[in-house]
mmCIF file of C-alpha atoms in Angstrom:
data_model
loop_
_atom_site.group_PDB
_atom_site.id
_atom_site.type_symbol
_atom_site.label_atom_id
_atom_site.label_comp_id
_atom_site.label_asym_id
_atom_site.label_seq_id
_atom_site.Cartn_x
_atom_site.Cartn_y
_atom_site.Cartn_z
ATOM 1 C CA ALA A 1 87.500 92.628 6.476
ATOM 2 C CA GLU A 2 86.656 96.366 4.583
ATOM 3 C CA ASN A 3 83.263 94.894 4.031
ATOM 4 C CA ALA A 4 82.015 94.064 6.712
ATOM 5 C CA SER A 5 83.491 97.350 8.423
ATOM 6 C CA SER A 6 81.088 99.058 5.692
ATOM 7 C CA ARG A 7 78.070 97.232 6.721
ATOM 8 C CA LEU A 8 78.842 98.034 10.511
ATOM 9 C CA ILE A 9 79.325 102.011 9.712
ATOM 10 C CA GLN A 10 76.181 101.543 7.255
ATOM 11 C CA ARG A 11 73.907 99.792 10.028
ATOM 12 C CA ALA A 12 75.057 102.572 12.832
ATOM 13 C CA ALA A 13 73.802 105.339 9.806
ATOM 14 C CA GLY A 14 70.681 103.796 10.199
ATOM 15 C CA VAL A 15 70.458 103.458 13.904
ATOM 16 C CA LEU A 16 71.482 106.998 14.024
ATOM 17 C CA ASP A 17 69.230 108.595 11.520
ATOM 18 C CA ARG A 18 66.117 106.070 13.103
ATOM 19 C CA GLN A 19 66.858 107.577 16.163
ATOM 20 C CA ARG A 20 66.920 111.680 15.400
ATOM 21 C CA ARG A 21 63.722 111.011 13.339
ATOM 22 C CA ARG A 22 62.492 109.909 16.677
ATOM 23 C CA ASN A 23 63.310 111.982 18.542
ATOM 24 C CA ALA A 24 62.941 114.982 16.448
ATOM 25 C CA TYR A 25 58.579 113.605 17.246
ATOM 26 C CA ARG A 26 59.467 114.033 20.982
ATOM 27 C CA ILE A 27 61.017 117.836 20.817
ATOM 28 C CA PRO A 28 57.906 118.910 22.787
ATOM 29 C CA TRP A 29 57.616 115.685 25.526
ATOM 30 C CA ILE A 30 62.081 116.124 25.925
ATOM 31 C CA ALA A 31 61.659 120.379 26.347
ATOM 32 C CA ALA A 32 59.111 119.544 28.838
ATOM 33 C CA ARG A 33 61.028 117.506 30.983
ATOM 34 C CA ARG A 34 64.507 119.037 30.952
ATOM 35 C CA ALA A 35 63.867 122.417 30.674
ATOM 36 C CA GLU A 36 63.162 123.432 34.050
ATOM 37 C CA ILE A 37 66.260 121.398 34.987
ATOM 38 C CA ARG A 38 68.327 123.171 32.770
ATOM 39 C CA GLY A 39 66.884 127.339 34.067
ATOM 40 C CA TRP A 40 64.765 127.791 30.936
ATOM 41 C CA PRO A 41 61.133 128.062 30.392
ATOM 42 C CA PRO A 42 59.740 125.351 28.399
ATOM 43 C CA GLU A 43 58.607 127.082 25.329
ATOM 44 C CA LEU A 44 62.278 128.452 24.701
ATOM 45 C CA ALA A 45 63.727 124.816 25.273
ATOM 46 C CA ALA A 46 61.168 123.803 22.485
ATOM 47 C CA ARG A 47 61.371 126.286 19.803
ATOM 48 C CA TYR A 48 65.704 126.337 20.386
ATOM 49 C CA LEU A 49 65.420 122.439 19.894
ATOM 50 C CA ALA A 50 63.044 122.221 16.842
ATOM 51 C CA LYS A 51 64.156 125.951 15.083
ATOM 52 C CA THR A 52 67.544 126.708 16.034
ATOM 53 C CA LEU A 53 69.121 123.363 16.357
ATOM 54 C CA SER A 54 70.004 121.504 12.751
ATOM 55 C CA TYR A 55 70.397 117.841 13.085
ATOM 56 C CA ARG A 56 71.175 116.581 9.375
ATOM 57 C CA LEU A 57 75.169 117.354 8.001
ATOM 58 C CA GLY A 58 74.762 119.523 5.013
ATOM 59 C CA PRO A 59 77.346 120.691 3.174
ATOM 60 C CA ASP A 60 78.496 123.311 5.164
ATOM 61 C CA GLU A 61 77.913 121.228 8.599
ATOM 62 C CA ARG A 62 80.547 118.616 7.233
ATOM 63 C CA ALA A 63 83.066 121.709 5.973
ATOM 64 C CA GLY A 64 82.754 123.295 9.469
ATOM 65 C CA LEU A 65 83.235 119.455 11.117
ATOM 66 C CA GLU A 66 86.409 118.800 8.142
ATOM 67 C CA ARG A 67 87.602 122.036 9.778
ATOM 68 C CA PHE A 68 86.964 121.467 13.455
ATOM 69 C CA TYR A 69 89.006 118.056 13.144
ATOM 70 C CA GLY A 70 91.926 119.817 11.035
ATOM 71 C CA LEU A 71 92.879 122.471 13.468
ATOM 72 C CA ALA A 72 91.962 119.879 16.437
ATOM 73 C CA HIS A 73 95.162 118.446 14.781
ATOM 74 C CA GLU A 74 97.248 121.474 13.915
ATOM 75 C CA LEU A 75 96.700 122.288 17.698
ATOM 76 C CA GLY A 76 97.838 118.841 19.242
ATOM 77 C CA LEU A 77 95.085 117.638 20.603
ATOM 78 C CA ILE A 78 94.305 114.993 18.483
ATOM 79 C CA ASP A 79 97.244 112.982 17.114
ATOM 80 C CA LEU A 80 95.983 111.757 13.308
ATOM 81 C CA HIS A 81 94.395 113.836 10.530
ATOM 82 C CA ILE A 82 92.573 110.823 9.097
ATOM 83 C CA PRO A 83 90.192 112.169 6.166
ATOM 84 C CA LEU A 84 86.580 112.367 7.726
ATOM 85 C CA ARG A 85 83.871 109.982 5.940
ATOM 86 C CA PHE A 86 80.428 110.646 5.516
ATOM 87 C CA VAL A 87 77.672 107.722 4.824
ATOM 88 C CA GLU A 88 74.892 108.871 2.585
#
């Protein structure tokens, strides 16, 4: 069961990474289509999506996610605090 679960997780990680890479090339299109609906100038939206946001989970982002998860547990927002696992 553990092996099958690991394969599913690896497959999901691959799908998410492929979509992240695909959307990185589509940022100008995404900004042009969605910015004005949200009241943003398209150039600002494209710059925000391309330069301000980070789409990778490095050590700092992982630490922040762990902290967020721990605080959610401390505040009673989630019942279980299971250690997070990351797929490389």
